[in-house]
mmCIF file of C-alpha atoms in Angstrom:
data_model
loop_
_atom_site.group_PDB
_atom_site.id
_atom_site.type_symbol
_atom_site.label_atom_id
_atom_site.label_comp_id
_atom_site.label_asym_id
_atom_site.label_seq_id
_atom_site.Cartn_x
_atom_site.Cartn_y
_atom_site.Cartn_z
ATOM 1 C CA MET A 1 5.146 -24.120 -29.556
ATOM 2 C CA SER A 2 6.637 -23.789 -25.184
ATOM 3 C CA SER A 3 6.170 -20.658 -23.425
ATOM 4 C CA PRO A 4 9.789 -18.879 -22.846
ATOM 5 C CA ALA A 5 9.640 -19.580 -19.370
ATOM 6 C CA VAL A 6 9.237 -23.389 -19.913
ATOM 7 C CA GLN A 7 12.024 -22.302 -22.176
ATOM 8 C CA ALA A 8 14.498 -20.800 -19.554
ATOM 9 C CA ALA A 9 13.795 -23.667 -17.471
ATOM 10 C CA LYS A 10 14.870 -26.517 -19.836
ATOM 11 C CA ALA A 11 18.022 -24.284 -20.606
ATOM 12 C CA ALA A 12 18.392 -22.542 -16.662
ATOM 13 C CA LEU A 13 22.491 -22.726 -15.324
ATOM 14 C CA ALA A 14 23.342 -22.112 -11.967
ATOM 15 C CA SER A 15 27.008 -21.473 -12.147
ATOM 16 C CA ILE A 16 27.897 -18.238 -9.949
ATOM 17 C CA ASP A 17 29.851 -18.822 -6.872
ATOM 18 C CA LEU A 18 28.241 -18.348 -4.188
ATOM 19 C CA SER A 19 31.102 -17.983 -1.561
ATOM 20 C CA SER A 20 31.741 -14.204 -0.456
ATOM 21 C CA TYR A 21 27.986 -13.900 0.399
ATOM 22 C CA ASP A 22 26.559 -14.334 4.318
ATOM 23 C CA PRO A 23 26.797 -17.816 4.801
ATOM 24 C CA GLN A 24 23.005 -17.993 6.317
ATOM 25 C CA GLN A 25 22.030 -16.426 2.972
ATOM 26 C CA SER A 26 24.029 -18.384 0.738
ATOM 27 C CA ARG A 27 22.372 -21.704 1.894
ATOM 28 C CA LEU A 28 19.002 -20.329 1.299
ATOM 29 C CA MET A 29 19.855 -20.434 -2.577
ATOM 30 C CA ASP A 30 18.645 -24.062 -2.114
ATOM 31 C CA GLU A 31 15.839 -23.635 -1.606
ATOM 32 C CA ARG A 32 13.034 -24.942 -4.167
ATOM 33 C CA CYS A 33 11.144 -22.529 -6.110
ATOM 34 C CA ILE A 34 8.583 -23.698 -7.710
ATOM 35 C CA LEU A 35 8.550 -22.803 -11.538
ATOM 36 C CA VAL A 36 5.504 -21.559 -13.111
ATOM 37 C CA ASP A 37 3.969 -20.597 -16.695
ATOM 38 C CA GLU A 38 3.159 -16.498 -18.027
ATOM 39 C CA GLU A 39 -0.630 -17.898 -16.651
ATOM 40 C CA ASP A 40 0.767 -18.709 -13.258
ATOM 41 C CA ASN A 41 0.921 -22.754 -14.250
ATOM 42 C CA ALA A 42 3.013 -25.146 -12.751
ATOM 43 C CA ILE A 43 5.803 -26.093 -15.082
ATOM 44 C CA GLY A 44 8.126 -27.865 -12.257
ATOM 45 C CA ALA A 45 11.019 -26.589 -9.713
ATOM 46 C CA MET A 46 14.131 -24.548 -8.901
ATOM 47 C CA ASP A 47 16.892 -23.635 -6.569
ATOM 48 C CA LYS A 48 16.368 -20.089 -5.247
ATOM 49 C CA LYS A 49 20.040 -18.890 -7.236
ATOM 50 C CA THR A 50 19.097 -20.144 -10.911
ATOM 51 C CA CYS A 51 15.613 -18.244 -10.406
ATOM 52 C CA HIS A 52 17.339 -15.359 -9.499
ATOM 53 C CA LEU A 53 20.300 -15.398 -11.875
ATOM 54 C CA MET A 54 19.602 -12.430 -14.448
ATOM 55 C CA GLU A 55 21.102 -14.616 -17.226
ATOM 56 C CA ASN A 56 18.435 -17.014 -16.470
ATOM 57 C CA ILE A 57 15.501 -14.214 -15.672
ATOM 58 C CA LYS A 58 16.351 -13.046 -18.912
ATOM 59 C CA LYS A 59 15.243 -16.181 -20.948
ATOM 60 C CA GLY A 60 11.997 -16.134 -19.388
ATOM 61 C CA LEU A 61 12.370 -17.778 -16.069
ATOM 62 C CA LEU A 62 9.745 -17.415 -13.569
ATOM 63 C CA HIS A 63 9.096 -18.421 -10.024
ATOM 64 C CA ARG A 64 5.769 -18.414 -7.956
ATOM 65 C CA ALA A 65 6.009 -16.424 -4.639
ATOM 66 C CA PHE A 66 3.823 -13.478 -2.532
ATOM 67 C CA SER A 67 4.061 -10.697 -0.948
ATOM 68 C CA VAL A 68 2.223 -10.904 2.549
ATOM 69 C CA PHE A 69 0.777 -6.799 3.874
ATOM 70 C CA ILE A 70 -0.287 -6.854 7.379
ATOM 71 C CA PHE A 71 -2.174 -4.025 9.170
ATOM 72 C CA ARG A 72 -3.585 -3.483 12.365
ATOM 73 C CA PRO A 73 -6.570 -4.167 13.563
ATOM 74 C CA SER A 74 -7.056 -1.081 15.928
ATOM 75 C CA ASP A 75 -5.777 1.928 13.556
ATOM 76 C CA GLY A 76 -5.979 0.176 10.263
ATOM 77 C CA LYS A 77 -1.669 0.316 10.260
ATOM 78 C CA LEU A 78 0.486 -1.126 7.812
ATOM 79 C CA LEU A 79 4.040 -2.779 9.157
ATOM 80 C CA LEU A 80 6.862 -2.547 7.146
ATOM 81 C CA GLN A 81 10.373 -4.145 7.024
ATOM 82 C CA GLN A 82 13.896 -2.642 5.905
ATOM 83 C CA ARG A 83 15.652 -5.714 4.243
ATOM 84 C CA ALA A 84 19.447 -6.784 6.327
ATOM 85 C CA SER A 85 22.023 -5.762 5.011
ATOM 86 C CA GLU A 86 23.651 -9.572 4.187
ATOM 87 C CA LYS A 87 20.397 -10.466 1.412
ATOM 88 C CA ILE A 88 21.778 -11.184 -1.306
ATOM 89 C CA THR A 89 18.936 -9.376 -3.506
ATOM 90 C CA PHE A 90 17.966 -5.867 -2.948
ATOM 91 C CA PRO A 91 19.791 -5.738 0.447
ATOM 92 C CA ASP A 92 18.654 -2.336 2.586
ATOM 93 C CA MET A 93 15.573 -1.941 1.194
ATOM 94 C CA TRP A 94 12.263 -0.986 2.710
ATOM 95 C CA THR A 95 9.321 -2.773 1.351
ATOM 96 C CA ASN A 96 5.896 -5.161 2.468
ATOM 97 C CA THR A 97 5.583 -6.463 5.765
ATOM 98 C CA CYS A 98 7.337 -9.952 4.172
ATOM 99 C CA CYS A 99 7.848 -11.658 0.571
ATOM 100 C CA SER A 100 8.665 -14.107 -0.466
ATOM 101 C CA HIS A 101 8.188 -17.659 -1.533
ATOM 102 C CA PRO A 102 5.857 -20.827 -1.528
ATOM 103 C CA LEU A 103 8.517 -24.052 -1.529
ATOM 104 C CA ASP A 104 8.007 -27.272 -3.643
ATOM 105 C CA ASP A 105 9.977 -28.715 -0.748
ATOM 106 C CA PHE A 106 6.876 -29.176 0.788
ATOM 107 C CA GLU A 107 3.775 -30.489 -0.106
ATOM 108 C CA ALA A 108 1.463 -28.163 1.926
ATOM 109 C CA GLU A 109 3.420 -25.068 0.051
ATOM 110 C CA LYS A 110 2.356 -26.464 -3.513
ATOM 111 C CA VAL A 111 -1.541 -26.481 -2.849
ATOM 112 C CA GLU A 112 -3.334 -24.058 -5.298
ATOM 113 C CA GLU A 113 -6.706 -24.822 -4.355
ATOM 114 C CA LYS A 114 -7.712 -21.514 -2.435
ATOM 115 C CA GLN A 115 -4.471 -20.181 -2.879
ATOM 116 C CA LEU A 116 -3.485 -22.433 -0.032
ATOM 117 C CA GLY A 117 0.279 -23.013 -0.815
ATOM 118 C CA VAL A 118 1.487 -19.409 -0.887
ATOM 119 C CA LYS A 119 -0.973 -19.074 2.500
ATOM 120 C CA VAL A 120 0.548 -21.741 3.775
ATOM 121 C CA ALA A 121 4.119 -20.470 3.122
ATOM 122 C CA GLY A 122 3.739 -16.880 4.531
ATOM 123 C CA SER A 123 2.475 -17.569 7.548
ATOM 124 C CA ARG A 124 5.787 -19.809 7.420
ATOM 125 C CA LYS A 125 8.126 -17.052 6.801
ATOM 126 C CA LEU A 126 6.355 -14.529 8.560
ATOM 127 C CA GLU A 127 7.784 -16.820 11.707
ATOM 128 C CA HIS A 128 11.248 -17.013 9.630
ATOM 129 C CA GLU A 129 11.976 -13.490 9.389
ATOM 130 C CA LEU A 130 9.725 -11.106 11.782
ATOM 131 C CA GLY A 131 9.284 -14.316 13.974
ATOM 132 C CA ILE A 132 5.504 -13.595 14.212
ATOM 133 C CA PRO A 133 4.323 -16.819 16.066
ATOM 134 C CA HIS A 134 2.467 -18.931 13.911
ATOM 135 C CA SER A 135 -0.657 -19.079 16.634
ATOM 136 C CA GLN A 136 -0.966 -15.122 15.235
ATOM 137 C CA THR A 137 -1.583 -15.625 11.668
ATOM 138 C CA PRO A 138 -3.818 -18.336 11.006
ATOM 139 C CA ILE A 139 -3.849 -19.284 7.546
ATOM 140 C CA ASP A 140 -7.623 -19.077 7.239
ATOM 141 C CA SER A 141 -6.722 -15.059 8.384
ATOM 142 C CA PHE A 142 -4.964 -14.091 5.085
ATOM 143 C CA GLN A 143 -7.335 -12.461 2.306
ATOM 144 C CA TYR A 144 -6.158 -13.117 -1.008
ATOM 145 C CA LEU A 145 -6.225 -10.010 -3.560
ATOM 146 C CA THR A 146 -4.714 -10.400 -6.577
ATOM 147 C CA ARG A 147 -1.415 -12.006 -8.665
ATOM 148 C CA ILE A 148 0.731 -9.776 -10.934
ATOM 149 C CA HIS A 149 3.910 -10.509 -13.485
ATOM 150 C CA TYR A 150 6.653 -8.784 -13.091
ATOM 151 C CA LEU A 151 10.577 -8.655 -13.113
ATOM 152 C CA ALA A 152 13.056 -6.331 -11.424
ATOM 153 C CA PRO A 153 16.401 -5.988 -11.877
ATOM 154 C CA SER A 154 18.356 -6.291 -8.431
ATOM 155 C CA ASP A 155 21.569 -5.805 -9.746
ATOM 156 C CA GLY A 156 23.846 -6.455 -13.024
ATOM 157 C CA LYS A 157 24.001 -10.697 -11.157
ATOM 158 C CA TRP A 158 20.406 -11.141 -9.482
ATOM 159 C CA GLY A 159 16.988 -9.882 -10.395
ATOM 160 C CA GLU A 160 13.075 -11.508 -9.402
ATOM 161 C CA HIS A 161 10.683 -12.489 -12.095
ATOM 162 C CA GLU A 162 7.972 -13.679 -10.992
ATOM 163 C CA ILE A 163 4.417 -14.418 -10.702
ATOM 164 C CA ASP A 164 2.965 -12.534 -7.177
ATOM 165 C CA TYR A 165 0.582 -13.430 -4.765
ATOM 166 C CA ILE A 166 -1.157 -10.419 -2.502
ATOM 167 C CA LEU A 167 -1.750 -11.129 0.448
ATOM 168 C CA PHE A 168 -3.091 -8.985 3.089
ATOM 169 C CA LEU A 169 -3.577 -10.055 7.244
ATOM 170 C CA THR A 170 -5.302 -8.068 9.967
ATOM 171 C CA ALA A 171 -3.582 -9.085 13.096
ATOM 172 C CA ASP A 172 -2.553 -8.357 16.331
ATOM 173 C CA VAL A 173 1.560 -9.480 15.696
ATOM 174 C CA THR A 174 4.594 -9.951 17.954
ATOM 175 C CA VAL A 175 7.521 -9.095 16.102
ATOM 176 C CA THR A 176 11.362 -10.419 16.691
ATOM 177 C CA PRO A 177 13.484 -9.463 14.182
ATOM 178 C CA ASN A 178 15.489 -12.404 12.573
ATOM 179 C CA LEU A 179 18.428 -10.176 11.689
ATOM 180 C CA ASN A 180 20.015 -12.338 9.302
ATOM 181 C CA GLU A 181 16.617 -11.248 7.255
ATOM 182 C CA ILE A 182 15.380 -7.569 8.842
ATOM 183 C CA GLN A 183 17.294 -4.691 10.180
ATOM 184 C CA ALA A 184 14.501 -2.633 10.872
ATOM 185 C CA TYR A 185 10.997 -2.256 11.159
ATOM 186 C CA LYS A 186 7.995 0.258 11.548
ATOM 187 C CA TYR A 187 4.114 0.306 11.210
ATOM 188 C CA VAL A 188 3.075 3.786 9.137
ATOM 189 C CA ASP A 189 0.198 4.850 8.162
ATOM 190 C CA LYS A 190 -0.973 6.552 4.675
ATOM 191 C CA GLU A 191 0.342 9.707 4.860
ATOM 192 C CA GLU A 192 3.526 8.300 6.335
ATOM 193 C CA LEU A 193 4.333 6.229 4.075
ATOM 194 C CA GLN A 194 3.787 8.408 1.102
ATOM 195 C CA THR A 195 6.342 10.927 2.701
ATOM 196 C CA MET A 196 8.697 7.312 3.036
ATOM 197 C CA PHE A 197 7.949 7.500 -0.695
ATOM 198 C CA ASN A 198 9.171 11.198 -0.773
ATOM 199 C CA ASP A 199 12.459 10.812 0.496
ATOM 200 C CA GLU A 200 13.013 8.140 -1.879
ATOM 201 C CA GLY A 201 16.726 8.494 -3.075
ATOM 202 C CA THR A 202 17.517 10.081 0.242
ATOM 203 C CA ARG A 203 16.692 8.655 3.250
ATOM 204 C CA TYR A 204 14.310 5.382 1.845
ATOM 205 C CA SER A 205 14.919 2.799 -1.117
ATOM 206 C CA PHE A 206 12.347 0.483 -1.646
ATOM 207 C CA THR A 207 11.872 -2.947 -3.608
ATOM 208 C CA PRO A 208 10.365 -2.665 -6.389
ATOM 209 C CA TRP A 209 8.158 -5.038 -6.400
ATOM 210 C CA PHE A 210 6.087 -2.931 -2.883
ATOM 211 C CA LYS A 211 6.209 0.312 -5.265
ATOM 212 C CA LEU A 212 4.578 -1.567 -8.378
ATOM 213 C CA ILE A 213 2.021 -2.612 -5.703
ATOM 214 C CA ALA A 214 1.736 1.037 -4.337
ATOM 215 C CA ARG A 215 1.698 2.608 -7.245
ATOM 216 C CA ASP A 216 -0.982 0.854 -8.965
ATOM 217 C CA PHE A 217 -3.085 -1.056 -6.115
ATOM 218 C CA LEU A 218 -1.976 -0.650 -2.071
ATOM 219 C CA PHE A 219 -3.395 2.636 -1.326
ATOM 220 C CA GLY A 220 -7.028 2.457 -2.990
ATOM 221 C CA TRP A 221 -7.163 -1.206 -1.518
ATOM 222 C CA TRP A 222 -6.043 0.728 1.938
ATOM 223 C CA ASP A 223 -8.529 3.176 1.295
ATOM 224 C CA GLU A 224 -11.283 0.178 0.942
ATOM 225 C CA LEU A 225 -9.665 -1.544 4.645
ATOM 226 C CA LEU A 226 -10.049 1.949 6.855
ATOM 227 C CA LYS A 227 -14.475 2.914 4.830
ATOM 228 C CA ARG A 228 -15.002 -1.147 6.037
ATOM 229 C CA LYS A 229 -14.234 -0.734 9.659
ATOM 230 C CA GLY A 230 -16.501 -3.092 11.432
ATOM 231 C CA THR A 231 -19.064 -2.183 14.715
ATOM 232 C CA ASP A 232 -16.029 -2.440 16.723
ATOM 233 C CA GLY A 233 -14.028 -0.006 14.604
ATOM 234 C CA LYS A 234 -11.154 -2.092 13.576
ATOM 235 C CA VAL A 235 -10.090 -3.170 10.544
ATOM 236 C CA SER A 236 -10.115 -6.659 9.403
ATOM 237 C CA ALA A 237 -8.809 -7.866 5.665
ATOM 238 C CA LYS A 238 -11.245 -10.059 5.324
ATOM 239 C CA ARG A 239 -13.935 -7.682 4.061
ATOM 240 C CA LEU A 240 -11.739 -7.279 1.156
ATOM 241 C CA ALA A 241 -13.041 -10.426 -0.189
ATOM 242 C CA GLY A 242 -14.646 -9.788 -3.225
ATOM 243 C CA LEU A 243 -13.139 -6.733 -4.094
ATOM 244 C CA VAL A 244 -10.496 -7.751 -6.820
ATOM 245 C CA ASP A 245 -11.078 -10.033 -9.696
ATOM 246 C CA GLY A 246 -8.117 -12.508 -8.872
ATOM 247 C CA SER A 247 -8.844 -15.024 -11.043
ATOM 248 C CA ARG A 248 -6.265 -13.323 -13.616
ATOM 249 C CA VAL A 249 -2.452 -12.827 -13.940
ATOM 250 C CA VAL A 250 -2.040 -9.322 -13.540
ATOM 251 C CA LYS A 251 1.048 -8.859 -16.241
ATOM 252 C CA MET A 252 3.623 -5.497 -15.217
ATOM 253 C CA VAL A 253 6.222 -6.837 -17.217
#
């Protein structure tokens, strides 16, 4: 018997008119996500619009994604972004450095060996959203940790249902924000981020995947990152290799 995700992929519809949304963001909805089953096996491709409609998500439609966390080497602070008001899903919310999708449109982003495809996609989207040059995010500097399977509504119409690859990166980066993607960014330490979470609902709102990752994983991994400083006093994401069993999908649904 086919999985719910496979069945939903066959039955998915994309009937929502995007003319009332921001034109740039609407065009991005034509990009093709990689559809996966519950074990992260690629089963096809479908446009972002179809993948993010709650009508289809409720049927089990599932796609591949990534979440990048950039830490500054000198002090271990994490780079956050606030999503632009123009975003169709989860506008105005604070989140990790970059969260997006590897695309079926690019062969390099479909490569699964050593998580190469999501790393290539991560570098591409860091440049697109934050203006960070590719030269500052070389593919071999990304440290893969694990994959999570989660589902989160954005509103009654849109949502996320993803297998999300968590990638850490330590780098000094130059940020030139694309204001159609992000409206603000900031570096925070652990205490500052916890204070932001404590102010949720008054000063801040957060994307659901970021809250899930922070709740179950982020602060412990951040502790390890800080503990494993080099003799130069700097943190390196590559020193977290082997910290987590990334071979299985962690279900958070």
